[in-house]
Structures are given as C-alpha cells and as structure tokens.
Amino acid sequence: MVTNKYDSIYQDIAAQIESGKLKKHTKLPSENELSEAYGTSRETIRKALNLLSQHGYIQKIKAKGSIVLDIGRFDFPVSGLTSFKEVAEKVGQQFHTTVHELYVMKPDSFLQNELKISAKEEVWKVARTREKDGERIILDKSFFVKKYVPGLTKEICEDSIYAYLEGDLNLNISFARKEITVEECTDEDRTYLDLNGYNHIVVVRNNVFLDNASLIEYTESRHRLDKFRFVDFARRSR
Amino acid sequence: MVTNKYDSIYQDIAAQIESGKLKKHTKLPSENELSEAYGTSRETIRKALNLLSQHGYIQKIKAKGSIVLDIGRFDFPVSGLTSFKEVAEKVGQQFHTTVHELYVMKPDSFLQNELKISAKEEVWKVARTREKDGERIILDKSFFVKKYVPGLTKEICEDSIYAYLEGDLNLNISFARKEITVEECTDEDRTYLDLNGYNHIVVVRNNVFLDNASLIEYTESRHRLDKFRFVDFARRSR
DNA sequence: CAGTGGTCTAGACCACGAC
DNA sequence: TCGTGGTCTAGACCACTGA
C-alpha cells in the first residue's frame, strides 16, 4: 500500500513470518546481510526491523541478532482504532450489523467534552448492533463531528464508516484514547442486546483523532460480558 | 536513567509537556531548530520526537509541525507490563499488598503451555491481594520460572518483584502478551476478595518475556468489576 | 577476535502546506 | 517560494557476544 522502502521490507518480512517461511524461534539474517539483500542502507533495514519489533513479530537482542517470536497477534475482537469490519475479517468472524439510529443532533455537555466541540457544532449519532450466531452481542453508539463527516447513509453505516472516511473523504484516522470498564446494564442495553441475563456490560470508550489531531469520533462499544475479549502486545517502556 | 542522547531529549521534552512549560495544542519548535538547540543531528531529534509520538505526547503533522496533545496518559491502574507498584505510584493510589501463597511447585500442563516449559522445570507460585480503602479488590496469581528467579521471599513479594528482578537479578523485562476477559467468579475469588456480591470478575492474563525472548512469568490479575479500568493510547497501524 | 545490534552524524531529495 | 516533516544514504564508533 505505502511505497516506503522500509515499510515494504517490513511487510515482506512480516509476510514471511506469517506464512512460516521464516520459522519461529529462529534468527533473522543480520542487519548487514539484510541491507545487502534488499539493496538498501542499514538504517532503513533498522526501521523495518523496529516496526517488526513494535508489532510483536521479532525480538532484537543486542550483539546476537533478531529472533522470530510466536505471539498470536491477530485475535483482538474489540472495536477500537481498527474498524469493526477489519477486525472481524482478520479474526475470521462473521458478524451482521444492524443500524438502529442514524440522525444529526446537537451535542449535550457530555459530548461537547468528549469531542471538544462547542454547543453550536452538530454531530451524527449512529447506533448499531453486531450480531453473531443469532445473538446481538455488541451495541456501538458512535458520534461523529458533522463538520468532518457531512454525509452519512444507512448503507455506509452498515458497511464500514472507516472505509468511507479514509477512502471517500480522504480523512486519516490517526490515533485514539481507549478506555475499558465494566458497568451496569442500561435499559438501552436491554432493548438492543440479547443480554442472556447478565446485569453488567463491558464498555469500551473511544475518542478517535485525525492526523491533524482533531477529534472526529466518540464511540461507546458495549460488549456482552461473555463475548468480550481484548488481546494486546505491549513492550515495557522503561 | 539511560544515557542515550535521543532518550534524554525525549525525557526533557516530555517533562516540559507534563509540567505545562510546553502548552497543549501549541507547536513544538521545528526539527531543525531542535537539532540546533540540542546540538545534535536531525535524525536524533526525530528519534526523540517519535518516542513522544508513540507515547501520546505529540502529533506530528507533515509539512506543518509537531503539536502537543492533551491526552491524559497516566491513568491505567491495571497491572501488566508495568509493576503494580509503579502503576499505583503513578496514579497516586494507596494499595496494601498481602501475600497469601508463596511456594515452589511443578507446573501442570496449563502452566507448561503458558510458560513454554517442560514438566521438569519448577515455578514459583505467588498469590497476592491488593487492598484499597479496606477492600480487597484485586487478586494476583503469579507464576515465575524458577530457573530465572532462584530466590523469592515474602518481603520481595510485598514490595515489588519487578524491582527485584531488574535491580538485583539484572533481568530485563521486555514485553508481554496481555488478554482481558470477564469470567465467572471462582471459589478462590470469593475466598480472597471482597466481591460485594458480584458474580463476575475481570481477568487480565499476562505472559511476560525477558529481552532475550524467554518467558519468565505468567500472571492472572483478577479485578473486581467495579474497580477495573484500563486506559490505552493507540495509534492506527494500518 | 570478528560479528552483532545501538547510536549518531551530515548530508541529500521529496511532497506538502502556507504564504 | 520557503519551511516543514518523511525518507534514505554511507559512513562512523560503541558495547557486547561468542568462538
């Protein structure tokens, strides 16, 4: 996709690891060998290796080499910075999305704060449920700043809003603040979800930013307890 | 702590942001100005800025500059890669730790798999509760590979095992796989925790690795529902 | 000892935004 | 057009590992 040299090297090696061509627990070629093999400088190779390291593919060990890790990375079915559709596809899960609400509204003080906008701005409200094996297990309540997202349709919301934002509107989703808590179910949860008798629900709150650091979206993803799972790879930062 | 040039620049700028000397939503000096100010090359400045970006301090905008973000980063009271003590201190929370179990054992097949060790290895089991405002709200069940951690004492477990590993044993905690789910309470939970009537519990599972990619620890952190909160800063990886 | 990854430099060209 | 951050290069020295 991106045409960087280091990014394409990253993708190449990552693909080799995922396909098993590069075996787990074995050593990568040294940085010097890689720079020769890819016909590039060592610094560029290092950028690619750092990406692999950050994404949990390899571990670099000083004076020894880089070894391939075997951490299952692609199994975090929690919506967040990645669009729900992308995650579902990656995990190979089949979900059906139903749009329950889609309209423009004025933000209350809570939304004004979460989206850092004034009372005069307008926002889209989108309420969707995600259904799997006949059970509605996730309720997504999303709010988009209308200034950045002038038009939204039921079709877009049923497919992928992120694909629309990035593909059609040319907006770049860049980063997010994510918060996970467990809370008591609301009447809304009971209305829209098949709660299976649970009185609590996992709430994932997301404030999503564009690459110019503007807030574009606030979403509450409400997951049924037993269907929630979040997997992360984290490096120790000092 | 570390003597890198780019790391000390990172820490310097991060401190300026946290102290408010660099105001939120304002621009940093350009990379050229910074490299002159710090008397270093631009690539070194860029390494420092990338750290700031990865940690949620700034957002870099091409052809414009780097702006200071105002994402509250230091509020994730969930044990994980950072030691419980470090997190508690950062959040300014007072916890009291009680060691309930501390002994050496043979790993069952579950632990053999989680720690990737053979049945002949030995592991430390450490069970601790964390108490706040008179309530025992977190149960940590940790298993350390004895090969790497020969001696453990009640005093170490009450203080900080990580400080012992890194300070005394000179081991480098490097990365972890983390998984968050919600499960039904066990009798053990009911024995050790003040569950306040809840029938479910948040379980955070951690597989912790050293910098040579060896697994050293598997921990189950069991949090009372209403006291659990996980906050993350995530960049879109694409 | 040679090879490794970690750091650092002083250049270079590019695409893009603002003026 | 000028300044910005993004990419890339071809060196260099270091500390450490392993033979």
XYZ file of C-alpha atoms (C1' of nucleotides) in Angstrom:
514
model
C 0.000 0.000 0.000
C 2.523 2.563 1.160
C 5.535 2.902 -1.053
C 8.206 3.389 1.585
C 11.216 1.226 1.270
C 11.281 0.353 4.969
C 7.567 -0.282 5.030
C 7.685 -2.665 2.107
C 10.592 -4.503 3.714
C 8.562 -4.686 6.927
C 5.599 -6.113 5.066
C 7.783 -8.543 3.196
C 9.390 -9.955 6.322
C 6.091 -9.937 8.242
C 4.517 -11.948 5.446
C 7.397 -14.412 5.550
C 6.877 -14.841 9.283
C 3.138 -15.312 8.977
C 3.486 -17.799 6.155
C 6.011 -19.773 8.171
C 8.772 -19.246 5.656
C 10.674 -17.650 8.490
C 10.319 -20.083 11.352
C 9.545 -19.128 14.930
C 12.446 -19.025 17.364
C 14.991 -18.808 14.556
C 17.283 -15.898 13.837
C 16.760 -13.372 11.077
C 19.726 -12.569 8.867
C 21.882 -9.850 10.374
C 21.160 -6.224 9.602
C 24.192 -6.054 7.345
C 23.090 -9.092 5.406
C 19.554 -7.737 5.115
C 20.737 -4.355 3.889
C 22.728 -6.086 1.203
C 19.891 -8.458 0.325
C 17.381 -5.624 -0.017
C 19.900 -3.296 -1.618
C 19.427 -0.554 0.943
C 21.199 1.100 3.832
C 21.365 -0.373 7.278
C 19.309 2.439 8.828
C 16.448 1.626 6.502
C 16.630 -2.028 7.451
C 16.597 -0.974 11.071
C 13.399 0.987 10.555
C 11.772 -2.114 9.124
C 13.042 -4.266 11.994
C 11.767 -1.729 14.533
C 8.324 -1.997 13.029
C 8.501 -5.769 13.286
C 9.584 -5.445 16.880
C 6.847 -2.968 17.777
C 4.238 -5.226 16.254
C 5.435 -8.263 18.127
C 6.939 -10.184 15.227
C 10.531 -10.261 16.392
C 12.726 -9.577 19.387
C 16.033 -7.838 18.837
C 18.858 -8.982 21.052
C 21.924 -6.824 21.141
C 25.094 -8.346 19.761
C 23.252 -11.560 18.945
C 20.551 -10.996 16.392
C 16.817 -10.742 15.871
C 14.670 -13.750 16.563
C 11.187 -14.521 15.347
C 8.513 -14.566 18.054
C 5.436 -16.735 18.089
C 2.948 -14.450 19.736
C -0.516 -14.809 18.336
C -1.183 -11.230 17.477
C -4.295 -11.252 15.404
C -7.026 -12.020 17.793
C -8.423 -8.935 19.417
C -12.073 -8.756 18.512
C -12.643 -5.415 20.200
C -13.514 -2.443 18.107
C -11.196 0.462 18.551
C -8.820 2.147 16.244
C -9.294 -0.536 13.714
C -12.709 -0.630 12.152
C -15.032 -3.330 13.327
C -15.129 -4.789 9.869
C -11.357 -5.012 9.609
C -11.081 -6.735 12.954
C -13.878 -9.159 12.181
C -12.266 -10.041 8.889
C -8.874 -10.522 10.447
C -10.284 -12.800 13.080
C -12.398 -14.557 10.509
C -15.634 -13.921 12.382
C -18.964 -13.396 10.727
C -20.978 -10.524 12.145
C -24.157 -8.933 10.973
C -24.538 -5.208 11.533
C -27.900 -3.544 12.090
C -28.284 0.229 12.093
C -30.871 1.279 14.671
C -30.394 5.020 14.800
C -28.851 7.487 12.370
C -29.513 11.200 12.700
C -27.943 14.592 13.238
C -28.157 16.129 16.688
C -26.822 18.892 18.891
C -24.214 17.680 21.367
C -25.066 17.737 25.044
C -22.402 18.834 27.502
C -21.036 15.296 27.777
C -20.474 15.056 24.035
C -19.138 18.585 23.862
C -16.468 17.478 26.283
C -15.727 14.113 24.693
C -15.434 15.655 21.233
C -14.060 19.023 22.349
C -16.643 20.925 20.353
C -18.931 23.846 21.062
C -22.672 23.602 21.543
C -23.155 25.063 18.079
C -21.492 22.173 16.269
C -23.570 19.277 15.056
C -22.869 15.569 15.352
C -24.097 12.401 13.752
C -25.416 9.795 16.087
C -25.127 6.219 14.863
C -26.384 3.289 16.921
C -25.563 -0.163 15.627
C -25.710 -3.678 16.937
C -23.426 -6.518 15.931
C -24.975 -9.919 15.694
C -23.225 -13.252 15.735
C -24.752 -16.714 15.726
C -28.179 -15.147 16.048
C -27.329 -13.125 19.153
C -26.973 -9.369 19.326
C -23.884 -9.100 21.491
C -22.383 -5.664 20.808
C -24.010 -2.240 20.820
C -21.968 0.548 19.244
C -23.065 4.104 19.943
C -20.981 6.410 17.787
C -20.908 10.172 17.438
C -19.162 11.822 14.508
C -18.431 15.525 14.188
C -20.564 16.644 11.260
C -18.033 19.292 10.242
C -15.720 16.497 9.076
C -18.356 13.998 8.001
C -21.006 15.900 6.101
C -22.953 12.942 4.777
C -23.670 9.559 6.289
C -26.074 6.977 4.994
C -27.508 3.761 6.317
C -25.542 1.889 3.675
C -22.237 3.377 4.808
C -23.028 2.574 8.428
C -23.920 -0.988 7.569
C -20.684 -1.420 5.712
C -17.682 0.421 7.150
C -17.651 4.056 8.195
C -13.869 4.000 8.365
C -13.592 2.840 4.783
C -15.841 5.775 3.861
C -13.833 8.281 5.886
C -10.486 7.149 4.572
C -11.473 6.099 1.084
C -14.051 8.675 0.054
C -13.481 11.638 2.334
C -9.711 11.221 2.378
C -9.523 11.637 6.132
C -6.718 9.950 8.009
C -7.624 8.228 11.242
C -4.501 8.510 13.316
C -4.831 7.665 16.986
C -7.270 7.118 19.800
C -7.709 7.157 23.515
C -9.375 3.958 24.627
C -10.921 3.119 27.970
C -12.328 -0.190 29.125
C -14.621 -0.515 32.120
C -17.434 -2.753 33.305
C -20.736 -1.100 34.143
C -24.299 -1.909 34.992
C -26.583 -2.533 32.046
C -28.878 0.253 30.969
C -32.389 -0.066 29.622
C -30.935 0.731 26.222
C -28.626 -2.286 26.506
C -31.578 -4.457 27.428
C -33.550 -3.134 24.487
C -30.944 -3.600 21.811
C -28.937 -6.598 23.018
C -29.529 -10.224 23.891
C -28.070 -9.970 27.357
C -28.593 -13.551 28.409
C -29.430 -12.408 31.914
C -26.233 -10.521 32.613
C -26.563 -7.369 34.674
C -23.220 -5.917 33.690
C -21.674 -4.979 30.393
C -18.182 -4.199 29.143
C -17.932 -0.621 27.915
C -15.139 0.430 25.569
C -14.990 4.190 25.126
C -13.023 5.585 22.219
C -12.012 9.123 21.379
C -10.702 8.971 17.850
C -8.416 11.596 16.330
C -7.439 12.538 12.806
C -3.837 13.003 11.782
C -4.135 16.719 12.341
C -5.067 15.914 15.945
C -8.720 16.908 15.565
C -11.263 14.783 17.367
C -13.648 13.259 14.891
C -15.446 10.499 16.782
C -16.555 9.359 20.171
C -17.817 5.808 20.420
C -19.153 3.623 23.181
C -18.834 -0.036 22.326
C -20.923 -2.076 24.706
C -19.996 -5.770 24.725
C -21.815 -8.598 26.395
C -19.619 -9.898 29.220
C -19.045 -13.381 27.962
C -18.287 -12.314 24.424
C -15.685 -9.732 25.289
C -12.008 -10.348 24.762
C -9.143 -7.930 24.398
C -5.641 -9.043 23.468
C -2.670 -6.755 23.406
C 1.037 -6.899 22.797
C 2.919 -4.447 24.957
C 6.533 -3.513 25.246
C 7.949 -2.312 28.503
C 8.698 1.375 28.271
C 11.446 1.781 30.803
C 18.412 6.894 33.596
C 19.503 5.786 30.148
C 22.304 7.801 28.647
C 21.131 7.961 25.059
C 21.052 11.332 23.517
C 17.638 10.828 21.926
C 16.237 9.342 25.085
C 17.355 12.243 27.230
C 15.891 14.666 24.711
C 12.649 12.680 24.821
C 12.580 12.840 28.597
C 13.397 16.518 28.582
C 10.577 17.412 26.218
C 8.146 15.023 27.913
C 8.896 16.691 31.237
C 8.301 20.106 29.685
C 4.930 18.922 28.413
C 3.912 17.405 31.721
C 4.951 20.473 33.665
C 2.983 22.684 31.315
C 6.055 24.562 30.157
C 5.109 23.390 26.689
C 1.436 24.163 26.385
C -1.149 21.823 24.914
C -2.250 22.470 21.341
C 0.829 24.558 20.612
C 3.566 23.726 18.161
C 6.971 22.391 19.087
C 9.983 24.083 17.516
C 10.788 22.567 14.148
C 13.133 19.613 13.892
C 15.858 21.813 12.505
C 15.510 24.270 15.355
C 15.503 21.458 17.889
C 18.582 19.831 16.418
C 20.381 23.140 16.712
C 19.077 23.789 20.219
C 20.155 20.367 21.469
C 23.348 20.396 19.446
C 22.619 17.163 17.652
C 21.658 15.843 14.250
C 18.150 15.933 12.930
C 17.814 12.127 12.852
C 18.485 12.027 16.588
C 15.843 14.669 17.192
C 13.470 12.635 15.081
C 14.063 9.574 17.251
C 13.133 11.623 20.304
C 10.025 13.006 18.592
C 8.980 9.513 17.518
C 9.114 8.405 21.135
C 6.959 11.365 22.108
C 4.538 10.481 19.344
C 4.376 6.806 20.281
C 3.684 7.696 23.885
C 0.896 10.079 23.011
C 2.618 13.339 23.878
C 2.631 14.914 20.430
C 1.192 14.554 16.978
C 3.459 15.116 14.012
C 1.831 16.759 11.028
C 3.710 16.661 7.786
C 4.832 19.989 6.378
C 3.357 21.774 9.390
C 4.994 20.742 12.610
C 4.518 18.786 15.799
C 1.794 19.781 18.192
C 1.407 18.958 21.849
C -1.548 16.678 22.671
C -3.563 16.760 25.842
C -4.343 13.114 26.298
C -4.336 12.079 29.911
C -1.950 9.179 29.687
C -1.207 8.303 33.249
C -4.323 6.659 34.491
C -4.357 2.976 33.800
C -4.476 1.183 37.099
C -4.235 -2.271 35.615
C -1.202 -4.348 36.346
C 0.583 -5.574 33.305
C 3.980 -4.868 31.956
C 4.489 -2.172 34.461
C 4.758 -3.373 38.031
C 1.733 -2.885 40.188
C 3.735 -0.632 42.464
C 4.852 1.610 39.624
C 1.311 1.973 38.335
C -0.107 2.654 41.778
C 2.512 5.303 42.388
C 1.920 6.921 39.047
C -1.801 7.091 39.673
C -1.243 8.202 43.217
C -3.279 5.362 44.675
C -2.602 3.741 48.014
C -2.766 -0.036 47.954
C -1.846 -2.566 50.570
C -0.429 -5.854 49.338
C -0.917 -9.116 51.212
C 0.982 -12.272 50.269
C -1.239 -15.311 50.706
C 0.785 -18.021 48.997
C 4.452 -18.328 48.144
C 5.978 -21.658 47.263
C 7.757 -23.686 44.609
C 5.733 -26.150 42.572
C 5.765 -28.323 39.495
C 3.845 -26.821 36.571
C 0.678 -28.543 35.430
C 0.011 -28.793 31.713
C -1.703 -25.395 31.658
C 1.346 -23.673 33.139
C 3.708 -25.670 30.962
C 1.900 -24.213 27.998
C 1.610 -20.654 29.314
C 5.280 -20.560 30.256
C 6.534 -22.848 27.483
C 8.445 -25.034 29.911
C 8.789 -28.761 30.419
C 7.242 -30.698 33.270
C 10.666 -30.928 34.902
C 11.056 -27.195 35.401
C 9.936 -25.627 38.644
C 7.945 -22.466 39.168
C 7.230 -20.103 41.998
C 3.603 -19.547 42.774
C 2.787 -16.199 44.345
C -0.765 -15.253 45.311
C -1.318 -11.692 46.453
C -4.282 -9.456 47.104
C -4.346 -5.699 46.709
C -6.392 -3.803 49.214
C -7.703 -0.283 48.900
C -9.928 1.616 51.308
C -10.308 -1.544 53.373
C -11.496 -3.692 50.466
C -9.549 -6.489 48.832
C -10.320 -5.778 45.179
C -7.540 -7.443 43.167
C -6.177 -10.973 43.324
C -2.866 -11.543 41.541
C -1.853 -15.135 40.893
C 1.678 -15.118 39.508
C 3.951 -17.913 38.368
C 7.666 -17.301 37.847
C 10.071 -19.710 36.187
C 12.434 -20.738 38.973
C 15.346 -21.132 36.556
C 15.449 -17.355 36.195
C 14.268 -16.423 39.666
C 16.063 -18.683 42.128
C 15.058 -16.939 45.327
C 11.846 -15.185 46.269
C 10.865 -14.004 49.706
C 7.711 -12.685 51.291
C 9.384 -9.299 51.640
C 10.175 -9.101 47.925
C 6.612 -10.086 47.027
C 5.169 -7.492 49.361
C 7.337 -4.813 47.837
C 7.982 -5.175 44.101
C 9.057 -8.342 42.350
C 9.928 -6.373 39.247
C 12.271 -4.131 41.180
C 13.953 -7.298 42.455
C 14.193 -8.870 39.006
C 15.557 -5.797 37.329
C 17.541 -4.321 40.198
C 19.027 -7.348 41.922
C 18.893 -10.127 39.346
C 19.701 -7.821 36.447
C 16.956 -9.302 34.285
C 15.329 -7.127 31.679
C 11.567 -7.326 31.394
C 10.898 -6.593 27.766
C 7.405 -7.315 26.504
C 4.186 -9.098 27.270
C 1.092 -10.588 25.777
C -1.951 -9.343 27.633
C -5.510 -10.601 27.498
C -8.578 -9.146 29.177
C -11.780 -11.115 29.639
C -14.692 -11.255 32.064
C -15.388 -14.581 33.748
C -17.463 -16.102 36.473
C -16.069 -15.828 39.954
C -14.328 -18.861 41.396
C -14.388 -20.019 44.992
C -10.837 -18.744 45.236
C -12.021 -15.267 44.236
C -14.716 -15.423 46.883
C -12.203 -16.543 49.479
C -9.583 -13.904 48.867
C -11.596 -10.921 47.660
C -14.376 -8.688 48.916
C -16.629 -9.252 45.943
C -19.517 -7.078 47.033
C -21.976 -9.569 45.600
C -20.642 -9.609 42.058
C -20.715 -12.933 40.262
C -18.244 -11.969 37.570
C -14.684 -10.783 37.653
C -12.301 -9.131 35.191
C -9.364 -11.369 34.416
C -6.155 -9.940 32.966
C -3.771 -12.648 31.828
C -0.156 -11.746 31.207
C 2.671 -13.692 29.632
C 5.797 -11.718 30.370
C 9.023 -12.057 28.400
C 12.633 -11.119 29.041
C 14.696 -9.238 26.483
C 16.107 -12.499 25.197
C 12.527 -13.558 24.455
C 12.352 -16.130 27.260
C 9.082 -16.405 29.110
C 9.608 -15.650 32.756
C 6.158 -15.063 34.191
C 2.509 -15.884 33.794
C 0.095 -13.846 35.870
C -3.642 -13.759 36.309
C -4.789 -10.448 37.704
C -8.362 -10.769 38.890
C -10.085 -7.404 39.352
C -13.427 -6.702 40.950
C -15.771 -5.468 38.211
C -16.470 -2.018 39.539
C -12.829 -1.275 40.321
C -11.451 -2.202 36.949
C -10.358 0.394 34.461
C -7.986 0.145 31.538
C -6.879 3.163 29.568
C -4.787 2.984 26.459
C -3.358 5.226 23.823
C -3.300 3.581 20.427
C -2.031 4.638 17.053
C -3.612 3.360 13.897
C -1.185 0.889 12.435
C -2.692 0.231 9.024
C 38.952 -11.762 17.646
C 35.111 -10.832 14.258
C 30.277 -10.016 14.070
C 26.220 -8.109 16.079
C 22.847 -4.563 17.141
C 22.651 0.503 19.273
C 23.716 5.109 18.486
C 24.932 9.145 15.918
C 26.256 12.178 12.090
C 25.956 15.256 7.992
C 24.466 15.328 4.291
C 20.523 14.581 0.386
C 15.933 14.669 -2.089
C 10.959 14.583 -1.712
C 5.860 16.023 -1.109
C 3.286 19.033 1.004
C 1.373 23.395 3.400
C 1.414 28.222 3.928
C 2.260 32.488 2.118
C 8.885 30.021 -2.945
C 10.255 28.628 1.536
C 9.938 25.768 5.553
C 8.177 21.577 7.183
C 8.370 16.690 8.293
C 9.304 11.915 5.717
C 12.658 9.151 3.695
C 17.203 7.483 2.645
C 22.248 7.078 2.459
C 27.098 5.892 3.654
C 29.683 6.279 6.650
C 31.392 6.081 11.939
C 32.217 4.433 16.825
C 30.492 1.774 20.681
C 29.443 -2.311 23.865
C 28.522 -6.653 23.822
C 28.504 -11.785 22.398
C 30.559 -15.939 21.050
C 34.193 -18.602 19.313
